[in-house]
CSV table of C-alpha atoms and ligand atoms in Angstrom, one decimal:
chain,number,residue,atom,x,y,z
F,1,MET,CA,16.0,8.6,20.5
F,2,ASN,CA,18.1,11.8,20.9
F,3,ASN,CA,21.4,9.8,20.2
F,4,TYR,CA,19.5,9.2,17.0
F,5,ILE,CA,18.7,12.6,16.1
F,6,ASN,CA,21.8,13.7,14.4
F,7,ASN,CA,23.2,13.6,10.8
F,8,ASP,CA,26.6,12.0,11.2
F,9,THR,CA,27.7,8.6,9.7
F,10,ILE,CA,26.8,5.9,10.8
F,11,ALA,CA,27.9,1.8,10.5
F,12,ALA,CA,27.6,-1.4,11.2
F,13,ILE,CA,28.0,-4.9,10.2
F,14,SER,CA,24.8,-5.9,9.1
F,15,THR,CA,25.3,-9.7,8.6
F,16,PRO,CA,24.9,-11.8,11.8
F,17,ALA,CA,27.7,-12.3,14.2
F,18,GLY,CA,30.2,-15.0,13.8
F,19,THR,CA,31.7,-16.3,11.0
F,20,GLY,CA,30.2,-16.9,7.5
F,21,ALA,CA,31.0,-17.3,3.8
F,22,ILE,CA,30.4,-13.5,3.3
F,23,ALA,CA,29.6,-10.4,5.5
F,24,MET,CA,28.3,-7.2,4.8
F,25,ILE,CA,29.3,-3.7,6.5
F,26,ARG,CA,27.1,-0.7,5.8
F,27,MET,CA,27.8,2.7,6.2
F,28,SER,CA,25.1,5.8,5.7
F,29,GLY,CA,25.7,9.6,6.2
F,30,THR,CA,27.3,12.2,4.2
F,31,GLU,CA,30.8,11.1,4.5
F,32,SER,CA,30.3,7.2,3.6
F,33,LEU,CA,32.2,7.8,0.5
F,34,LYS,CA,35.1,10.1,1.8
F,35,ILE,CA,35.6,7.5,4.8
F,36,LEU,CA,35.4,4.9,2.2
F,37,ASP,CA,38.5,6.6,0.2
F,38,CYS,CA,40.7,6.4,3.6
F,39,PHE,CA,41.1,2.5,2.8
F,40,PHE,CA,39.5,1.7,-0.1
F,41,ARG,CA,41.8,0.8,-3.1
F,42,HIS,CA,40.4,-0.3,-6.5
F,43,SER,CA,41.7,0.0,-10.4
F,44,ALA,CA,41.8,3.3,-12.0
F,45,ASN,CA,39.5,2.3,-14.7
F,46,THR,CA,36.6,1.8,-12.5
F,47,THR,CA,34.4,4.5,-11.0
F,48,ILE,CA,32.5,4.1,-7.5
F,49,SER,CA,29.0,5.3,-8.9
F,50,HIS,CA,25.1,5.5,-7.8
F,51,ARG,CA,24.1,1.9,-7.6
F,52,THR,CA,27.0,0.0,-9.2
F,53,CYS,CA,29.4,-2.6,-7.4
F,54,VAL,CA,33.1,-2.1,-7.8
F,55,TYR,CA,35.7,-4.7,-6.8
F,56,GLY,CA,38.9,-3.8,-5.2
F,57,GLN,CA,41.0,-4.3,-1.5
F,58,ILE,CA,40.6,-2.9,1.7
F,59,TYR,CA,44.0,-2.0,3.1
F,60,ASP,CA,45.0,-1.2,7.0
F,61,ASN,CA,48.1,1.4,6.3
F,62,CYS,CA,50.0,-0.7,4.0
F,63,GLU,CA,48.9,-4.2,5.1
F,64,LEU,CA,45.9,-5.9,2.9
F,65,VAL,CA,42.6,-6.7,4.9
F,66,ASP,CA,40.7,-8.4,2.2
F,67,ASP,CA,39.6,-8.6,-1.3
F,68,VAL,CA,35.9,-6.8,-1.1
F,69,ILE,CA,32.9,-5.5,-3.5
F,70,VAL,CA,31.7,-1.9,-2.5
F,71,SER,CA,28.1,-1.3,-3.5
F,72,TYR,CA,27.0,2.5,-3.5
F,73,TYR,CA,23.9,4.2,-3.1
F,74,LYS,CA,23.8,8.1,-3.6
F,75,SER,CA,20.8,9.7,-1.6
F,76,PRO,CA,18.0,10.1,-1.5
F,77,GLU,CA,17.8,6.5,-3.4
F,78,SER,CA,18.9,4.3,-0.9
F,79,TYR,CA,17.5,2.5,2.1
F,80,THR,CA,18.1,5.2,4.4
F,81,GLY,CA,17.7,7.9,1.7
F,82,GLU,CA,21.2,9.2,2.7
F,83,ASP,CA,24.6,7.9,0.9
F,84,MET,CA,25.0,4.5,1.4
F,85,VAL,CA,28.0,2.3,1.3
F,86,GLU,CA,27.8,-1.6,1.6
F,87,ILE,CA,31.0,-3.3,1.9
F,88,SER,CA,31.1,-7.2,1.1
F,89,CYS,CA,34.2,-8.9,2.4
F,90,HIS,CA,35.0,-12.5,3.8
F,91,GLY,CA,33.1,-13.4,6.8
F,92,SER,CA,35.7,-13.9,9.4
F,93,VAL,CA,34.9,-12.3,12.3
F,94,TYR,CA,38.5,-10.7,12.6
F,95,ILE,CA,37.8,-9.2,8.8
F,96,GLN,CA,34.5,-7.5,9.8
F,97,GLN,CA,36.2,-6.1,13.1
F,98,THR,CA,39.2,-4.7,11.0
F,99,ILE,CA,37.0,-3.1,8.1
F,100,LEU,CA,34.5,-1.9,10.8
F,101,ASP,CA,37.3,-0.6,13.1
F,102,LEU,CA,39.0,1.2,10.1
F,103,ILE,CA,35.7,3.0,9.4
F,104,VAL,CA,35.0,4.2,12.9
F,105,ARG,CA,38.8,5.6,13.0
F,106,ASN,CA,38.0,7.4,10.0
F,107,GLY,CA,35.3,9.4,11.4
F,108,ALA,CA,32.1,7.3,11.4
F,109,ARG,CA,30.2,6.2,14.5
F,110,LEU,CA,28.5,2.9,15.5
F,111,ALA,CA,25.1,2.9,14.7
F,112,LEU,CA,22.6,2.1,17.2
F,113,PRO,CA,20.0,-0.6,17.0
F,114,GLY,CA,17.5,0.2,14.1
F,115,GLU,CA,19.2,3.2,13.4
F,116,PHE,CA,19.2,2.6,9.8
F,117,THR,CA,16.0,2.0,9.3
F,118,PHE,CA,14.8,5.0,11.9
F,119,ARG,CA,16.8,7.2,9.1
F,120,ALA,CA,14.9,5.7,6.7
F,121,TYR,CA,11.7,6.8,8.5
F,122,ARG,CA,12.9,10.2,9.3
F,123,ASN,CA,13.9,10.6,5.6
F,124,GLY,CA,10.3,9.3,4.7
F,125,LYS,CA,11.4,6.4,2.7
F,126,LEU,CA,9.1,4.0,5.4
F,127,ASP,CA,6.1,5.1,7.6
F,128,LEU,CA,6.6,3.7,10.8
F,129,ALA,CA,4.2,0.5,10.5
F,130,GLN,CA,6.4,-0.3,7.3
F,131,SER,CA,9.4,0.4,9.6
F,132,GLU,CA,8.1,-2.5,12.1
F,133,ALA,CA,7.4,-4.4,9.2
F,134,VAL,CA,11.1,-4.7,8.2
F,135,SER,CA,11.7,-6.0,11.7
F,136,GLU,CA,8.8,-8.5,11.2
F,137,LEU,CA,10.2,-9.7,8.0
F,138,ILE,CA,13.7,-10.3,9.0
F,139,THR,CA,11.9,-12.7,12.1
F,140,SER,CA,9.6,-14.1,10.0
F,141,GLU,CA,9.7,-17.9,9.8
F,142,ASN,CA,7.3,-19.1,7.9
F,143,LYS,CA,5.3,-18.3,4.5
F,144,LYS,CA,2.1,-16.5,5.8
F,145,SER,CA,4.1,-14.5,8.5
F,146,HIS,CA,6.5,-13.7,5.5
F,147,ASP,CA,3.3,-12.6,3.4
F,148,VAL,CA,1.7,-10.6,5.9
F,149,ALA,CA,5.6,-8.8,6.4
F,150,ILE,CA,5.9,-7.9,2.9
F,151,SER,CA,2.5,-7.0,2.3
F,152,GLN,CA,2.8,-4.3,5.4
F,153,LEU,CA,6.4,-3.5,4.2
F,154,LYS,CA,4.5,-2.8,0.9
F,155,GLY,CA,2.5,0.0,2.2
F,156,ARG,CA,-0.9,-1.9,1.7
F,157,TYR,CA,-1.4,-2.0,5.2
F,158,SER,CA,-0.6,1.8,6.0
F,159,SER,CA,-2.5,2.9,3.0
F,160,ARG,CA,-5.9,1.1,4.8
F,161,ILE,CA,-5.3,3.0,7.9
F,162,LYS,CA,-4.4,6.4,6.2
F,163,SER,CA,-7.3,6.3,4.2
F,164,LEU,CA,-9.5,5.8,7.3
F,165,ARG,CA,-7.6,8.6,9.3
F,166,ASP,CA,-8.0,10.8,6.1
F,167,LYS,CA,-12.2,10.4,6.7
F,168,LEU,CA,-11.7,11.3,10.3
F,169,VAL,CA,-9.7,14.0,9.5
F,170,GLU,CA,-12.1,15.4,7.2
F,171,LEU,CA,-15.3,14.8,9.5
F,172,LEU,CA,-13.0,16.7,12.5
F,173,SER,CA,-12.4,19.8,10.0
F,174,LEU,CA,-16.2,20.0,9.2
F,175,LEU,CA,-17.0,19.6,12.9
F,176,GLU,CA,-14.5,22.5,13.5
F,177,LEU,CA,-16.0,24.8,11.0
F,178,GLU,CA,-19.2,24.1,12.6
F,179,LEU,CA,-17.8,25.1,16.1
F,180,ASP,CA,-15.9,28.3,14.9
F,181,PHE,CA,-20.0,29.2,13.5
F,182,SER,CA,-21.3,28.3,16.6
F,183,ASP,CA,-23.1,31.5,17.5
F,184,GLU,CA,-24.8,31.0,13.9
F,185,ASP,CA,-26.4,27.5,14.3
F,186,VAL,CA,-25.0,26.2,11.4
F,187,GLU,CA,-24.6,22.6,10.3
F,188,PHE,CA,-21.9,21.6,7.6
F,189,ALA,CA,-22.6,18.3,6.9
F,190,LYS,CA,-25.8,16.3,7.8
F,191,ARG,CA,-25.8,14.0,11.1
F,192,ASP,CA,-26.7,10.6,9.2
F,193,GLU,CA,-24.0,11.3,7.0
F,194,PHE,CA,-21.5,11.5,10.0
F,195,MET,CA,-23.4,8.6,11.6
F,196,ALA,CA,-23.0,6.7,8.1
F,197,LEU,CA,-19.1,7.6,8.0
F,198,LEU,CA,-18.6,6.6,11.5
F,199,ASP,CA,-20.5,3.2,11.4
F,200,THR,CA,-18.1,2.4,8.0
F,201,ILE,CA,-14.9,3.1,9.9
F,202,GLU,CA,-16.5,1.6,12.8
F,203,SER,CA,-16.8,-2.0,11.1
F,204,GLU,CA,-13.6,-1.5,9.1
F,205,LEU,CA,-12.1,-1.4,12.4
F,206,LYS,CA,-13.3,-4.1,14.2
F,207,SER,CA,-12.6,-6.5,11.0
F,208,LEU,CA,-8.9,-5.1,11.6
F,209,ILE,CA,-9.0,-5.7,15.3
F,210,CYS,CA,-10.5,-9.5,15.0
F,211,SER,CA,-7.5,-10.0,12.4
F,212,PHE,CA,-5.1,-10.1,15.0
F,213,ASP,CA,-5.9,-13.0,16.7
F,214,LEU,CA,-5.4,-15.1,13.4
F,215,GLY,CA,-2.6,-12.7,12.6
F,216,ASN,CA,-1.0,-13.5,16.1
F,217,ALA,CA,-1.9,-17.5,15.5
F,218,LEU,CA,-0.1,-17.1,11.9
F,219,ARG,CA,3.2,-15.9,13.5
F,220,ASN,CA,3.6,-17.9,16.5
F,221,GLY,CA,1.7,-21.0,15.2
F,222,ILE,CA,-1.9,-21.9,14.9
F,223,PRO,CA,-2.8,-23.8,18.3
F,224,VAL,CA,-4.1,-27.1,17.8
F,225,THR,CA,-5.2,-28.8,21.5
F,226,ILE,CA,-5.2,-32.3,21.3
F,227,ILE,CA,-8.0,-33.6,24.1
F,228,GLY,CA,-9.6,-36.8,25.0
F,229,LYS,CA,-9.8,-39.3,27.7
F,230,PRO,CA,-6.5,-41.0,29.2
F,231,ASN,CA,-5.1,-43.6,27.3
F,232,VAL,CA,-6.6,-42.9,24.0
F,233,GLY,CA,-3.4,-42.1,22.3
F,234,LYS,CA,-3.0,-38.4,22.7
F,235,SER,CA,0.8,-38.5,23.6
F,236,THR,CA,1.3,-41.1,20.8
F,237,LEU,CA,-0.2,-39.1,18.3
F,238,LEU,CA,1.4,-35.8,19.4
F,239,ASN,CA,4.8,-37.8,19.1
F,240,CYS,CA,3.6,-39.1,15.5
F,241,LEU,CA,3.0,-35.4,14.5
F,242,LEU,CA,6.3,-34.5,15.9
F,243,ASP,CA,8.2,-37.2,14.7
F,244,GLU,CA,10.1,-37.3,17.7
F,245,ASP,CA,9.3,-38.9,21.4
F,246,LYS,CA,8.7,-35.6,23.3
F,247,ALA,CA,5.4,-36.7,25.1
F,248,ILE,CA,5.7,-39.6,27.8
F,249,VAL,CA,3.4,-42.4,26.3
F,250,SER,CA,2.7,-45.4,28.9
F,251,ASP,CA,-0.2,-47.5,29.9
F,252,ILE,CA,-1.1,-45.6,33.2
F,253,PRO,CA,-4.2,-43.4,32.5
F,254,GLY,CA,-3.3,-40.2,33.6
F,255,THR,CA,0.4,-40.0,32.5
F,256,THR,CA,0.2,-36.6,30.5
F,257,ARG,CA,0.0,-34.5,34.0
F,258,ASP,CA,1.2,-31.5,32.4
F,259,ILE,CA,1.1,-30.0,28.8
F,260,VAL,CA,3.3,-30.7,26.5
F,261,GLU,CA,3.8,-28.0,23.2
F,262,ASP,CA,5.8,-28.3,20.3
F,263,VAL,CA,5.7,-26.1,17.0
F,264,ILE,CA,5.8,-27.9,13.7
F,265,ASN,CA,5.8,-26.4,10.0
F,266,ILE,CA,3.5,-28.2,7.7
F,267,ASN,CA,3.9,-26.8,4.1
F,268,GLY,CA,5.0,-23.7,5.1
F,269,TYR,CA,2.1,-23.3,7.8
F,270,VAL,CA,3.0,-23.2,11.5
F,271,PHE,CA,1.1,-25.0,14.0
F,272,ARG,CA,1.6,-24.7,17.8
F,273,PHE,CA,0.4,-28.6,19.1
F,274,ILE,CA,-0.6,-29.0,22.5
F,275,ASP,CA,-1.0,-32.3,24.2
F,276,THR,CA,-3.1,-31.7,27.3
F,277,ALA,CA,-3.9,-33.9,30.4
F,278,GLY,CA,-7.4,-36.1,29.9
F,279,LEU,CA,-10.4,-34.4,30.5
F,280,HIS,CA,-12.1,-36.7,33.4
F,281,LYS,CA,-13.2,-36.7,36.9
F,282,THR,CA,-10.6,-37.4,39.2
F,283,ASP,CA,-9.5,-36.6,42.8
F,284,ASP,CA,-6.4,-36.5,42.6
F,285,VAL,CA,-5.0,-32.6,42.9
F,286,VAL,CA,-1.8,-32.6,40.7
F,287,GLU,CA,-4.2,-34.2,37.9
F,288,ASN,CA,-6.7,-31.8,38.4
F,289,MET,CA,-4.3,-28.9,37.9
F,290,GLY,CA,-3.4,-30.6,34.8
F,291,ILE,CA,-7.2,-30.6,33.6
F,292,GLU,CA,-7.6,-26.9,34.6
F,293,ARG,CA,-4.6,-26.2,32.5
F,294,THR,CA,-6.4,-28.2,29.7
F,295,MET,CA,-9.5,-26.1,29.9
F,296,GLU,CA,-7.2,-22.7,29.4
F,297,LYS,CA,-5.5,-24.5,26.5
F,298,ILE,CA,-8.8,-25.4,24.9
F,299,LYS,CA,-10.3,-22.1,25.2
F,300,ASN,CA,-7.2,-20.5,23.3
F,301,ALA,CA,-6.9,-23.1,20.8
F,302,LYS,CA,-8.5,-22.7,17.2
F,303,ILE,CA,-8.2,-26.5,16.1
F,304,ILE,CA,-9.3,-29.3,18.8
F,305,LEU,CA,-8.1,-32.8,17.8
F,306,HIS,CA,-10.6,-34.6,20.1
F,307,VAL,CA,-8.9,-38.2,20.3
F,308,VAL,CA,-11.0,-41.1,20.7
F,309,ASP,CA,-9.9,-45.0,21.2
F,310,ALA,CA,-11.7,-46.9,18.6
F,311,THR,CA,-11.4,-50.3,20.6
F,312,ASN,CA,-13.8,-49.0,22.7
F,313,ALA,CA,-16.0,-46.7,21.4
F,314,ASP,CA,-19.0,-46.2,19.5
F,315,ARG,CA,-20.6,-43.2,17.8
F,316,ASP,CA,-23.1,-42.2,20.2
F,317,SER,CA,-20.6,-42.5,23.2
F,318,ILE,CA,-18.1,-40.5,21.0
F,319,LYS,CA,-20.7,-37.6,20.2
F,320,ARG,CA,-21.8,-37.6,24.0
F,321,GLU,CA,-18.3,-37.3,25.2
F,322,MET,CA,-17.9,-34.4,22.5
F,323,ALA,CA,-20.9,-32.8,24.1
F,324,GLU,CA,-19.5,-33.2,27.6
F,325,PHE,CA,-16.5,-31.8,26.8
F,326,GLN,CA,-18.1,-29.0,24.7
F,327,SER,CA,-20.2,-28.2,27.6
F,328,TYR,CA,-17.4,-27.5,29.6
F,329,LEU,CA,-16.6,-24.7,27.2
F,330,HIS,CA,-19.9,-23.3,27.6
F,331,GLU,CA,-19.2,-20.3,29.3
F,332,GLU,CA,-16.7,-19.3,26.8
F,333,ALA,CA,-19.1,-19.7,24.0
F,334,SER,CA,-17.9,-16.8,21.5
F,335,SER,CA,-14.6,-18.2,22.0
F,336,SER,CA,-15.7,-21.8,21.1
F,337,SER,CA,-17.5,-20.7,18.3
F,338,SER,CA,-14.8,-20.4,16.1
F,339,LYS,CA,-12.9,-23.4,16.7
F,340,LYS,CA,-12.9,-26.5,14.6
F,341,TRP,CA,-13.5,-29.7,16.2
F,342,VAL,CA,-11.9,-32.7,14.7
F,343,VAL,CA,-12.9,-36.2,16.3
F,344,VAL,CA,-9.5,-38.1,15.9
F,345,VAL,CA,-10.7,-42.0,16.0
F,346,ASN,CA,-7.4,-44.1,16.9
F,347,LYS,CA,-6.1,-47.1,17.3
F,348,ILE,CA,-7.7,-48.5,14.5
F,349,ASP,CA,-5.1,-51.2,13.9
F,350,LYS,CA,-6.4,-52.8,16.8
F,351,ALA,CA,-10.3,-52.1,16.5
F,352,GLY,CA,-11.3,-54.5,13.9
F,353,ASN,CA,-14.7,-53.7,12.3
F,354,MET,CA,-15.8,-50.3,12.7
F,355,ASP,CA,-19.2,-50.3,11.7
F,356,ASN,CA,-20.0,-48.7,14.9
F,357,ILE,CA,-18.3,-45.6,14.7
F,358,GLN,CA,-18.0,-45.1,11.0
F,359,CYS,CA,-20.7,-42.9,9.5
F,360,THR,CA,-24.2,-43.9,8.0
F,361,ASP,CA,-27.0,-41.7,8.3
F,362,ASP,CA,-26.9,-41.1,12.2
F,363,VAL,CA,-24.9,-37.8,11.4
F,364,CYS,CA,-27.9,-36.0,10.7
F,365,ASN,CA,-29.5,-37.3,13.8
F,366,ARG,CA,-27.6,-35.9,16.4
F,367,ASP,CA,-29.0,-35.1,19.5
F,368,VAL,CA,-26.6,-32.6,20.8
F,369,LYS,CA,-25.8,-29.4,19.3
F,370,LEU,CA,-22.2,-29.6,18.4
F,371,ILE,CA,-19.9,-26.8,17.5
F,372,ASP,CA,-18.5,-29.0,14.6
F,373,GLY,CA,-17.0,-32.1,14.2
F,374,ASP,CA,-20.4,-33.1,12.9
F,375,SER,CA,-19.4,-33.7,9.1
F,376,GLU,CA,-17.5,-36.5,7.8
F,377,SER,CA,-14.6,-34.2,6.9
F,378,ASP,CA,-14.1,-33.8,10.7
F,379,TRP,CA,-14.0,-37.1,11.6
F,380,ILE,CA,-10.2,-39.0,10.7
F,381,PHE,CA,-9.2,-42.6,11.5
F,382,ILE,CA,-6.0,-43.1,12.4
F,383,SER,CA,-3.5,-45.5,13.8
F,384,ALA,CA,-0.9,-43.2,15.8
F,385,LYS,CA,1.2,-46.2,16.9
F,386,LYS,CA,1.3,-47.4,13.5
F,387,GLY,CA,1.7,-43.6,12.0
F,388,GLU,CA,-1.6,-44.9,9.3
F,389,ASN,CA,-3.4,-41.8,7.8
F,390,ILE,CA,-1.7,-38.9,9.8
F,391,LYS,CA,-1.2,-37.4,6.4
F,392,ALA,CA,-4.8,-36.9,6.5
F,393,ILE,CA,-4.7,-34.9,9.7
F,394,ASN,CA,-1.7,-32.7,8.2
F,395,ASP,CA,-4.0,-32.0,5.4
F,396,MET,CA,-6.9,-31.0,7.4
F,397,LEU,CA,-4.6,-28.9,9.0
F,398,CYS,CA,-3.8,-27.1,6.1
F,399,ASP,CA,-7.0,-26.9,4.7
F,400,TYR,CA,-8.4,-25.4,7.9
F,401,VAL,CA,-5.5,-22.4,7.3
F,402,LYS,CA,-6.5,-22.3,3.6
F,403,SER,CA,-9.9,-21.7,4.2
F,404,GLN,CA,-9.6,-19.1,6.8
F,405,ASP,CA,-10.0,-16.3,4.0
F,406,ILE,CA,-6.4,-14.9,4.6
F,407,ASP,CA,-6.0,-11.4,2.7
F,408,SER,CA,-2.5,-10.6,3.6
F,409,ARG,CA,-3.3,-7.0,3.3
F,410,THR,CA,-5.9,-7.0,6.5
F,411,ILE,CA,-4.0,-8.8,9.1
F,412,VAL,CA,-2.9,-7.5,12.2
F,413,THR,CA,0.2,-8.9,13.9
F,414,ASN,CA,1.2,-6.0,16.1
F,415,VAL,CA,0.3,-5.4,19.5
F,416,ARG,CA,1.2,-1.7,19.3
F,417,HIS,CA,-1.2,-1.5,16.3
F,418,VAL,CA,-4.0,-3.6,17.7
F,419,GLU,CA,-4.1,-1.4,21.0
F,420,ALA,CA,-4.1,1.9,18.7
F,421,MET,CA,-6.9,0.4,16.9
F,422,ARG,CA,-9.0,-0.5,19.7
F,423,GLU,CA,-8.5,3.1,21.4
F,424,ALA,CA,-9.4,4.3,18.1
F,425,LEU,CA,-12.6,2.1,18.0
F,426,ALA,CA,-13.5,3.3,21.8
F,427,ALA,CA,-13.3,6.9,20.7
F,428,ILE,CA,-15.2,6.2,17.4
F,429,GLN,CA,-17.9,4.3,19.5
F,430,SER,CA,-18.0,7.2,22.0
F,431,ALA,CA,-18.8,9.9,19.2
F,432,CYS,CA,-21.6,7.8,17.7
F,433,LYS,CA,-23.5,7.8,21.2
F,434,GLY,CA,-22.6,11.4,21.3
F,435,PHE,CA,-24.6,11.9,18.3
F,436,GLU,CA,-27.2,9.6,18.9
F,437,ASP,CA,-27.5,11.9,22.4
F,438,GLY,CA,-27.2,15.2,20.8
F,439,ILE,CA,-24.5,15.8,23.0
F,440,PRO,CA,-22.4,19.2,21.9
F,441,THR,CA,-20.4,19.1,19.0
F,442,ASP,CA,-17.3,20.2,20.9
F,443,LEU,CA,-17.1,17.2,23.2
F,444,ILE,CA,-17.9,14.9,19.9
F,445,ALA,CA,-14.8,16.5,18.4
F,446,ILE,CA,-12.5,15.3,21.3
F,447,ASP,CA,-13.7,11.8,20.3
F,448,VAL,CA,-12.9,12.0,16.8
F,449,HIS,CA,-10.2,13.9,17.3
F,450,GLN,CA,-8.8,11.1,20.0
F,451,ALA,CA,-9.3,8.3,16.7
F,452,SER,CA,-7.2,10.3,14.5
F,453,TYR,CA,-4.5,10.4,16.9
F,454,SER,CA,-4.4,6.8,17.8
F,455,LEU,CA,-4.8,5.8,14.0
F,456,GLY,CA,-1.8,8.5,12.8
F,457,SER,CA,0.1,6.9,16.0
F,458,ILE,CA,0.2,3.5,13.8
F,459,ILE,CA,2.0,4.9,10.7
F,460,GLY,CA,3.6,7.6,12.6
F,461,GLU,CA,1.9,10.8,11.6
F,462,ILE,CA,1.5,11.0,15.0
F,463,SER,CA,4.8,10.0,17.4
F,464,ASN,CA,6.9,10.7,20.2
F,465,ASN,CA,10.2,9.8,21.3
F,466,GLU,CA,9.4,7.5,23.6
F,467,LEU,CA,7.4,5.3,21.0
F,468,LEU,CA,10.1,5.8,18.6
F,469,ASP,CA,12.5,4.6,20.8
F,470,SER,CA,10.7,1.5,22.0
F,471,ILE,CA,10.2,0.5,18.4
F,472,PHE,CA,13.6,1.3,16.9
F,473,GLY,CA,15.3,0.0,19.9
F,474,HIS,CA,14.3,-3.3,19.1
F,475,PHE,CA,15.9,-4.1,16.0
F,476,CYS,CA,18.9,-5.7,15.5
F,477,ILE,CA,22.2,-3.7,15.0
F,478,GLY,CA,22.8,-2.8,11.2
F,479,LYS,CA,19.1,-2.7,10.2
K,501,GDP,P1,-2.6,-40.7,26.3
K,501,GDP,O1,-2.9,-41.1,27.9
K,501,GDP,O2,-4.2,-40.3,25.7
K,501,GDP,O3,-1.7,-39.7,26.3
K,501,GDP,O4,-2.3,-42.1,25.7
K,501,GDP,P2,-0.9,-42.6,25.3
K,501,GDP,O5,-0.5,-42.0,23.9
K,501,GDP,O6,0.1,-42.8,26.5
K,501,GDP,O7,-1.2,-44.1,24.7
K,501,GDP,C1,-1.6,-45.2,25.7
K,501,GDP,C2,-1.3,-46.8,25.1
K,501,GDP,O8,-2.1,-46.6,24.1
K,501,GDP,C3,-0.1,-46.8,24.9
K,501,GDP,O9,0.5,-48.2,25.1
K,501,GDP,C4,0.2,-46.7,23.6
K,501,GDP,O10,1.3,-47.4,22.6
K,501,GDP,C5,-1.4,-47.0,22.7
K,501,GDP,N1,-1.6,-46.6,21.6
K,501,GDP,C6,-1.5,-45.5,21.1
K,501,GDP,N2,-2.1,-45.4,19.9
K,501,GDP,C7,-2.1,-46.6,19.4
K,501,GDP,C8,-2.2,-46.7,18.4
K,501,GDP,O11,-2.9,-46.3,17.1
K,501,GDP,N3,-2.6,-48.4,18.3
K,501,GDP,C9,-2.4,-49.3,19.3
K,501,GDP,N4,-2.8,-50.5,19.0
K,501,GDP,N5,-1.9,-48.8,20.4
K,501,GDP,C10,-2.2,-47.2,20.5
């Protein structure tokens, strides 16, 4: 971080490495224009002024390097808050390197990873959470993670954290005032008001922490686990969904011994499909290991596609099987309760009449408690082999994401943030307990201080070099 703390002019190629049609090289710092002037020639009729583009040529001594467009942003109205120059040139690697070399030869230094964004942070253009959002925006691969990153970059998320922290700081100041007057035994705010405030903050933090699970799923793909007895067509279904032959399909029960996983994007939402070993009792040691791993995957899944074979099942046997699978999850009641369970009745091409499976009134007559999968929309009839009605699965998956009431402002996707929130929550809970137990104000103040510190670290109101290093060090060079 020490290398970041200076004011020299920095430069980097900001477009990806390699040859493209166009590339962009940027400079930031007080010397930017002066350095540009050493090798850029343009018409005498044009002047380089704030937020304008100027066409001209780059020369290395007398040799023409390229025709370029230069954009100039004057401090403080630039990304970094400093004077900035951006040179758009043709995408040849040779041209990019020659221009960067000219810039460095004329006085700039090569930028470190994330140094432009660090300067934006240092100059108050972005807070820490917003700086991290820049990195998330660059790496966002789907609509939802993009929405979340944009929202975070625009500061909506930061303002929520800031307002929680402000409330804590206010509370802390009252507690400290009381400490100053401790001899006089005065109370500057009623204890029940303190408690009400801490309760509000506690529930806000809990909801933010909860959103991390979903935020993570949105970013990395919502985990969808495909389970079912051997040979019901799980691998065929996965191949059909992925449109390729990744899982091994065979007539021999228990072929999928390990877990096959792939990610697909359906209408802008990313799903991580996991085909598992069949869930059934076996003496085969290797297969049992696969089944154990299946259980792990079921626990982590948001959606379970429970595949059954229409040619040898009826509604009762399916419900019994569902109850059996769900009983494996019994110990994980809290995680299983948030799952969507969908029964996929496969091989309808072969099954003929399906009166014994299709719903009549018996949905209401169930004798087992089901987590889900007990409404008609949770039963989908398909032929994986013929690709029939796969669209119903895709539609159901997208509807599931839409039904999650995703408010982009409140979704936490960053591990560092959620850790800080957990610390803050623990401190708040400890302060609440302190109030209840009537422990001395100075001890409660320590907890409130800790909570405010943890929240401050998210937006960078409190930071240290190690933290900044680890955040900005993960950026690409040129950002
Ligand atoms: P898994 O063990 O559950 O993964 O089952 P597989 O996907 O390996 O399929 C087992 C057998 O059922 C294979 O011979 C598949 O071709 C067949 N199969 C899978 N889906 C269908 C289907 O929709 N209709 C028919 N007729 N056969 C299917």
